[in-house]
């Protein structure tokens, strides 16, 4: 590599060039951004959180949606979001849990909920939309696994998830397509 005329040869080889400066600034910025993300090398790893043993909300969710294959981790996120964002509805969950043990079927449970019916409907809405709350205060707890995605999951995945190459939608849907009731 030839050194341009008028440039000090020693400074060019060992000194601070624009490229080295930008590389150094970028490296320092990356390290600063990531320093709180990774555990320190000298500290022992934190113990894994204990598995949650409270399945009341998951059981209530199964009763309200008539779906037995709901994800326990999603149930925990939904319940925590209600506790944080809508504590008034969350306070009605124990009454709904008790009622779910006495009534059979989602429609009957919602009908029998009485004053707790808004809480029951909010739980169903959270499972189907993957969000808790409304408007700018809504929190997404699940997008890919929201129940509203299930009716087309045999041929489509949620928007923003890549299906395949260009014009993937012009191909025949995967067989067999399930009929949902």
PDB file of C-alpha atoms in Angstrom:
ATOM      1  CA  UNK A   1       0.000   0.000   0.000  1.00  0.00           C
ATOM      2  CA  UNK A   2       1.438   3.304  -0.939  1.00  0.00           C
ATOM      3  CA  UNK A   3       1.190   6.257   1.380  1.00  0.00           C
ATOM      4  CA  UNK A   4      -0.282   9.407  -0.157  1.00  0.00           C
ATOM      5  CA  UNK A   5       2.102  12.271  -0.678  1.00  0.00           C
ATOM      6  CA  UNK A   6       2.252  14.737   2.192  1.00  0.00           C
ATOM      7  CA  UNK A   7       1.218  12.155   4.857  1.00  0.00           C
ATOM      8  CA  UNK A   8       3.647  11.380   7.649  1.00  0.00           C
ATOM      9  CA  UNK A   9       4.619   7.713   7.219  1.00  0.00           C
ATOM     10  CA  UNK A  10       4.941   6.974  10.969  1.00  0.00           C
ATOM     11  CA  UNK A  11       1.614   8.593  11.809  1.00  0.00           C
ATOM     12  CA  UNK A  12      -0.085   6.674   9.016  1.00  0.00           C
ATOM     13  CA  UNK A  13       1.243   3.306  10.229  1.00  0.00           C
ATOM     14  CA  UNK A  14       0.840   3.790  13.947  1.00  0.00           C
ATOM     15  CA  UNK A  15      -1.242   6.901  14.455  1.00  0.00           C
ATOM     16  CA  UNK A  16      -4.940   7.522  14.701  1.00  0.00           C
ATOM     17  CA  UNK A  17      -6.647   7.435  11.336  1.00  0.00           C
ATOM     18  CA  UNK A  18     -10.311   8.147  10.718  1.00  0.00           C
ATOM     19  CA  UNK A  19     -10.964   4.448  10.217  1.00  0.00           C
ATOM     20  CA  UNK A  20      -9.272   3.487  13.497  1.00  0.00           C
ATOM     21  CA  UNK A  21     -11.068   6.282  15.326  1.00  0.00           C
ATOM     22  CA  UNK A  22     -14.494   5.151  14.053  1.00  0.00           C
ATOM     23  CA  UNK A  23     -13.681   1.527  14.863  1.00  0.00           C
ATOM     24  CA  UNK A  24     -12.653   2.493  18.396  1.00  0.00           C
ATOM     25  CA  UNK A  25     -15.745   4.655  18.966  1.00  0.00           C
ATOM     26  CA  UNK A  26     -18.002   1.920  17.607  1.00  0.00           C
ATOM     27  CA  UNK A  27     -16.376  -0.726  19.797  1.00  0.00           C
ATOM     28  CA  UNK A  28     -16.645   1.401  22.926  1.00  0.00           C
ATOM     29  CA  UNK A  29     -20.287   2.199  22.127  1.00  0.00           C
ATOM     30  CA  UNK A  30     -21.094  -1.477  21.627  1.00  0.00           C
ATOM     31  CA  UNK A  31     -19.394  -2.433  24.887  1.00  0.00           C
ATOM     32  CA  UNK A  32     -21.223   0.333  26.760  1.00  0.00           C
ATOM     33  CA  UNK A  33     -24.572  -0.756  25.327  1.00  0.00           C
ATOM     34  CA  UNK A  34     -23.982  -4.410  26.195  1.00  0.00           C
ATOM     35  CA  UNK A  35     -22.313  -4.077  29.594  1.00  0.00           C
ATOM     36  CA  UNK A  36     -25.560  -4.518  31.534  1.00  0.00           C
ATOM     37  CA  UNK A  37     -26.827  -7.274  29.255  1.00  0.00           C
ATOM     38  CA  UNK A  38     -24.259  -9.960  30.022  1.00  0.00           C
ATOM     39  CA  UNK A  39     -23.439 -11.249  33.495  1.00  0.00           C
ATOM     40  CA  UNK A  40     -20.031 -10.380  34.883  1.00  0.00           C
ATOM     41  CA  UNK A  41     -17.440 -13.118  34.486  1.00  0.00           C
ATOM     42  CA  UNK A  42     -16.511 -13.172  38.173  1.00  0.00           C
ATOM     43  CA  UNK A  43     -20.059 -13.477  39.522  1.00  0.00           C
ATOM     44  CA  UNK A  44     -21.703 -16.886  39.830  1.00  0.00           C
ATOM     45  CA  UNK A  45     -24.764 -17.542  37.732  1.00  0.00           C
ATOM     46  CA  UNK A  46     -28.074 -16.787  39.370  1.00  0.00           C
ATOM     47  CA  UNK A  47     -30.210 -19.812  40.163  1.00  0.00           C
ATOM     48  CA  UNK A  48     -32.940 -20.582  37.656  1.00  0.00           C
ATOM     49  CA  UNK A  49     -36.350 -19.283  38.705  1.00  0.00           C
ATOM     50  CA  UNK A  50     -38.548 -21.887  40.288  1.00  0.00           C
ATOM     51  CA  UNK A  51     -41.332 -23.275  38.160  1.00  0.00           C
ATOM     52  CA  UNK A  52     -44.620 -21.610  38.868  1.00  0.00           C
ATOM     53  CA  UNK A  53     -46.973 -23.897  40.732  1.00  0.00           C
ATOM     54  CA  UNK A  54     -50.052 -21.647  40.608  1.00  0.00           C
ATOM     55  CA  UNK A  55     -52.130 -22.944  37.711  1.00  0.00           C
ATOM     56  CA  UNK A  56     -55.409 -21.266  38.664  1.00  0.00           C
ATOM     57  CA  UNK A  57     -55.209 -18.605  35.939  1.00  0.00           C
ATOM     58  CA  UNK A  58     -54.207 -21.176  33.330  1.00  0.00           C
ATOM     59  CA  UNK A  59     -57.168 -23.367  34.319  1.00  0.00           C
ATOM     60  CA  UNK A  60     -59.483 -20.352  34.195  1.00  0.00           C
ATOM     61  CA  UNK A  61     -58.127 -19.426  30.765  1.00  0.00           C
ATOM     62  CA  UNK A  62     -58.733 -22.960  29.501  1.00  0.00           C
ATOM     63  CA  UNK A  63     -62.288 -22.843  30.799  1.00  0.00           C
ATOM     64  CA  UNK A  64     -62.985 -19.440  29.216  1.00  0.00           C
ATOM     65  CA  UNK A  65     -61.483 -20.274  25.809  1.00  0.00           C
ATOM     66  CA  UNK A  66     -62.381 -23.978  25.610  1.00  0.00           C
ATOM     67  CA  UNK A  67     -58.740 -24.571  24.624  1.00  0.00           C
ATOM     68  CA  UNK A  68     -56.759 -27.152  26.584  1.00  0.00           C
ATOM     69  CA  UNK A  69     -53.428 -26.502  24.867  1.00  0.00           C
ATOM     70  CA  UNK A  70     -52.775 -22.964  26.128  1.00  0.00           C
ATOM     71  CA  UNK A  71     -49.162 -22.104  26.859  1.00  0.00           C
ATOM     72  CA  UNK A  72     -48.409 -21.777  30.600  1.00  0.00           C
ATOM     73  CA  UNK A  73     -45.713 -19.131  29.978  1.00  0.00           C
ATOM     74  CA  UNK A  74     -48.168 -17.016  27.982  1.00  0.00           C
ATOM     75  CA  UNK A  75     -50.753 -17.450  30.743  1.00  0.00           C
ATOM     76  CA  UNK A  76     -48.253 -16.140  33.278  1.00  0.00           C
ATOM     77  CA  UNK A  77     -47.440 -13.113  31.081  1.00  0.00           C
ATOM     78  CA  UNK A  78     -51.132 -12.343  30.569  1.00  0.00           C
ATOM     79  CA  UNK A  79     -51.872 -12.550  34.281  1.00  0.00           C
ATOM     80  CA  UNK A  80     -48.906 -10.324  35.168  1.00  0.00           C
ATOM     81  CA  UNK A  81     -50.010  -7.779  32.570  1.00  0.00           C
ATOM     82  CA  UNK A  82     -53.513  -7.688  34.078  1.00  0.00           C
ATOM     83  CA  UNK A  83     -52.077  -7.297  37.579  1.00  0.00           C
ATOM     84  CA  UNK A  84     -50.014  -4.336  36.392  1.00  0.00           C
ATOM     85  CA  UNK A  85     -52.317  -2.627  33.890  1.00  0.00           C
ATOM     86  CA  UNK A  86     -55.812  -3.508  35.053  1.00  0.00           C
ATOM     87  CA  UNK A  87     -55.732  -4.399  38.742  1.00  0.00           C
ATOM     88  CA  UNK A  88     -59.495  -3.888  39.075  1.00  0.00           C
ATOM     89  CA  UNK A  89     -60.135  -6.699  36.583  1.00  0.00           C
ATOM     90  CA  UNK A  90     -57.328  -8.811  38.047  1.00  0.00           C
ATOM     91  CA  UNK A  91     -58.990  -8.619  41.452  1.00  0.00           C
ATOM     92  CA  UNK A  92     -62.018 -10.438  39.985  1.00  0.00           C
ATOM     93  CA  UNK A  93     -59.992 -13.443  38.778  1.00  0.00           C
ATOM     94  CA  UNK A  94     -60.320 -15.488  42.029  1.00  0.00           C
ATOM     95  CA  UNK A  95     -64.115 -15.284  41.833  1.00  0.00           C
ATOM     96  CA  UNK A  96     -63.957 -16.449  38.218  1.00  0.00           C
ATOM     97  CA  UNK A  97     -61.665 -19.341  39.176  1.00  0.00           C
ATOM     98  CA  UNK A  98     -64.201 -20.475  41.762  1.00  0.00           C
ATOM     99  CA  UNK A  99     -67.048 -20.109  39.279  1.00  0.00           C
ATOM    100  CA  UNK A 100     -65.119 -22.073  36.633  1.00  0.00           C
ATOM    101  CA  UNK A 101     -65.106 -25.051  38.993  1.00  0.00           C
ATOM    102  CA  UNK A 102     -68.910 -24.905  39.221  1.00  0.00           C
ATOM    103  CA  UNK A 103     -69.935 -24.193  35.618  1.00  0.00           C
ATOM    104  CA  UNK A 104     -69.229 -26.258  32.523  1.00  0.00           C
ATOM    105  CA  UNK A 105     -68.477 -24.625  29.167  1.00  0.00           C
ATOM    106  CA  UNK A 106     -67.093 -21.236  28.191  1.00  0.00           C
ATOM    107  CA  UNK A 107     -70.431 -19.722  27.170  1.00  0.00           C
ATOM    108  CA  UNK A 108     -72.079 -20.787  30.430  1.00  0.00           C
ATOM    109  CA  UNK A 109     -69.102 -19.474  32.428  1.00  0.00           C
ATOM    110  CA  UNK A 110     -69.245 -16.042  30.796  1.00  0.00           C
ATOM    111  CA  UNK A 111     -73.032 -15.912  31.224  1.00  0.00           C
ATOM    112  CA  UNK A 112     -72.763 -16.850  34.913  1.00  0.00           C
ATOM    113  CA  UNK A 113     -69.923 -14.393  35.623  1.00  0.00           C
ATOM    114  CA  UNK A 114     -72.288 -11.572  36.620  1.00  0.00           C
ATOM    115  CA  UNK A 115     -70.320  -8.481  37.657  1.00  0.00           C
ATOM    116  CA  UNK A 116     -67.063 -10.281  36.774  1.00  0.00           C
ATOM    117  CA  UNK A 117     -68.160 -10.672  33.144  1.00  0.00           C
ATOM    118  CA  UNK A 118     -65.927  -7.785  31.926  1.00  0.00           C
ATOM    119  CA  UNK A 119     -62.943  -9.563  33.491  1.00  0.00           C
ATOM    120  CA  UNK A 120     -63.905 -12.853  31.814  1.00  0.00           C
ATOM    121  CA  UNK A 121     -64.262 -11.147  28.444  1.00  0.00           C
ATOM    122  CA  UNK A 122     -60.956  -9.323  28.945  1.00  0.00           C
ATOM    123  CA  UNK A 123     -59.187 -12.649  29.557  1.00  0.00           C
ATOM    124  CA  UNK A 124     -60.701 -14.126  26.387  1.00  0.00           C
ATOM    125  CA  UNK A 125     -59.727 -11.001  24.446  1.00  0.00           C
ATOM    126  CA  UNK A 126     -56.168 -11.198  25.764  1.00  0.00           C
ATOM    127  CA  UNK A 127     -55.806 -14.800  24.612  1.00  0.00           C
ATOM    128  CA  UNK A 128     -57.224 -14.130  21.149  1.00  0.00           C
ATOM    129  CA  UNK A 129     -55.480 -10.834  20.419  1.00  0.00           C
ATOM    130  CA  UNK A 130     -52.301 -11.433  22.407  1.00  0.00           C
ATOM    131  CA  UNK A 131     -52.668  -8.054  24.117  1.00  0.00           C
ATOM    132  CA  UNK A 132     -53.794  -6.786  27.501  1.00  0.00           C
ATOM    133  CA  UNK A 133     -55.265  -3.318  27.790  1.00  0.00           C
ATOM    134  CA  UNK A 134     -56.506  -0.899  25.184  1.00  0.00           C
ATOM    135  CA  UNK A 135     -55.095   1.842  23.018  1.00  0.00           C
ATOM    136  CA  UNK A 136     -51.707   3.296  23.840  1.00  0.00           C
ATOM    137  CA  UNK A 137     -51.715   1.495  27.181  1.00  0.00           C
ATOM    138  CA  UNK A 138     -52.065  -1.976  25.622  1.00  0.00           C
ATOM    139  CA  UNK A 139     -49.198  -4.406  26.101  1.00  0.00           C
ATOM    140  CA  UNK A 140     -48.472  -7.246  23.700  1.00  0.00           C
ATOM    141  CA  UNK A 141     -47.889 -10.469  25.588  1.00  0.00           C
ATOM    142  CA  UNK A 142     -47.991 -12.808  22.607  1.00  0.00           C
ATOM    143  CA  UNK A 143     -48.196 -12.204  18.883  1.00  0.00           C
ATOM    144  CA  UNK A 144     -47.261 -15.418  17.132  1.00  0.00           C
ATOM    145  CA  UNK A 145     -49.192 -17.589  19.588  1.00  0.00           C
ATOM    146  CA  UNK A 146     -52.340 -15.460  19.889  1.00  0.00           C
ATOM    147  CA  UNK A 147     -55.412 -17.640  19.379  1.00  0.00           C
ATOM    148  CA  UNK A 148     -56.600 -15.494  16.473  1.00  0.00           C
ATOM    149  CA  UNK A 149     -53.673 -16.883  14.451  1.00  0.00           C
ATOM    150  CA  UNK A 150     -54.839 -20.491  14.782  1.00  0.00           C
ATOM    151  CA  UNK A 151     -57.682 -20.327  12.268  1.00  0.00           C
ATOM    152  CA  UNK A 152     -55.215 -19.901   9.390  1.00  0.00           C
ATOM    153  CA  UNK A 153     -52.024 -21.421  10.796  1.00  0.00           C
ATOM    154  CA  UNK A 154     -52.181 -24.363   8.413  1.00  0.00           C
ATOM    155  CA  UNK A 155     -51.576 -22.073   5.438  1.00  0.00           C
ATOM    156  CA  UNK A 156     -50.488 -18.683   6.764  1.00  0.00           C
ATOM    157  CA  UNK A 157     -48.298 -17.387   9.512  1.00  0.00           C
ATOM    158  CA  UNK A 158     -48.868 -14.031  11.214  1.00  0.00           C
ATOM    159  CA  UNK A 159     -48.078 -10.936   9.179  1.00  0.00           C
ATOM    160  CA  UNK A 160     -44.430  -9.863   9.397  1.00  0.00           C
ATOM    161  CA  UNK A 161     -43.287 -13.487   9.595  1.00  0.00           C
ATOM    162  CA  UNK A 162     -41.554 -14.579   6.398  1.00  0.00           C
ATOM    163  CA  UNK A 163     -43.385 -17.303   4.471  1.00  0.00           C
ATOM    164  CA  UNK A 164     -40.917 -18.017   1.730  1.00  0.00           C
ATOM    165  CA  UNK A 165     -39.489 -16.400  -1.361  1.00  0.00           C
ATOM    166  CA  UNK A 166     -41.010 -13.702  -3.531  1.00  0.00           C
ATOM    167  CA  UNK A 167     -44.705 -14.137  -4.348  1.00  0.00           C
ATOM    168  CA  UNK A 168     -45.058 -17.004  -1.861  1.00  0.00           C
ATOM    169  CA  UNK A 169     -48.803 -16.328  -1.667  1.00  0.00           C
ATOM    170  CA  UNK A 170     -49.294 -17.456  -5.276  1.00  0.00           C
ATOM    171  CA  UNK A 171     -48.380 -21.072  -4.448  1.00  0.00           C
ATOM    172  CA  UNK A 172     -51.065 -23.579  -3.537  1.00  0.00           C
ATOM    173  CA  UNK A 173     -51.691 -23.783   0.226  1.00  0.00           C
ATOM    174  CA  UNK A 174     -50.184 -26.717   2.048  1.00  0.00           C
ATOM    175  CA  UNK A 175     -52.381 -29.775   2.052  1.00  0.00           C
ATOM    176  CA  UNK A 176     -54.513 -30.702   3.766  1.00  0.00           C
ATOM    177  CA  UNK A 177     -56.248 -27.556   4.891  1.00  0.00           C
ATOM    178  CA  UNK A 178     -58.150 -28.064   8.118  1.00  0.00           C
ATOM    179  CA  UNK A 179     -61.733 -27.002   8.514  1.00  0.00           C
ATOM    180  CA  UNK A 180     -62.196 -25.070  11.764  1.00  0.00           C
ATOM    181  CA  UNK A 181     -65.476 -25.103  13.568  1.00  0.00           C
TER     182      UNK A 181
END
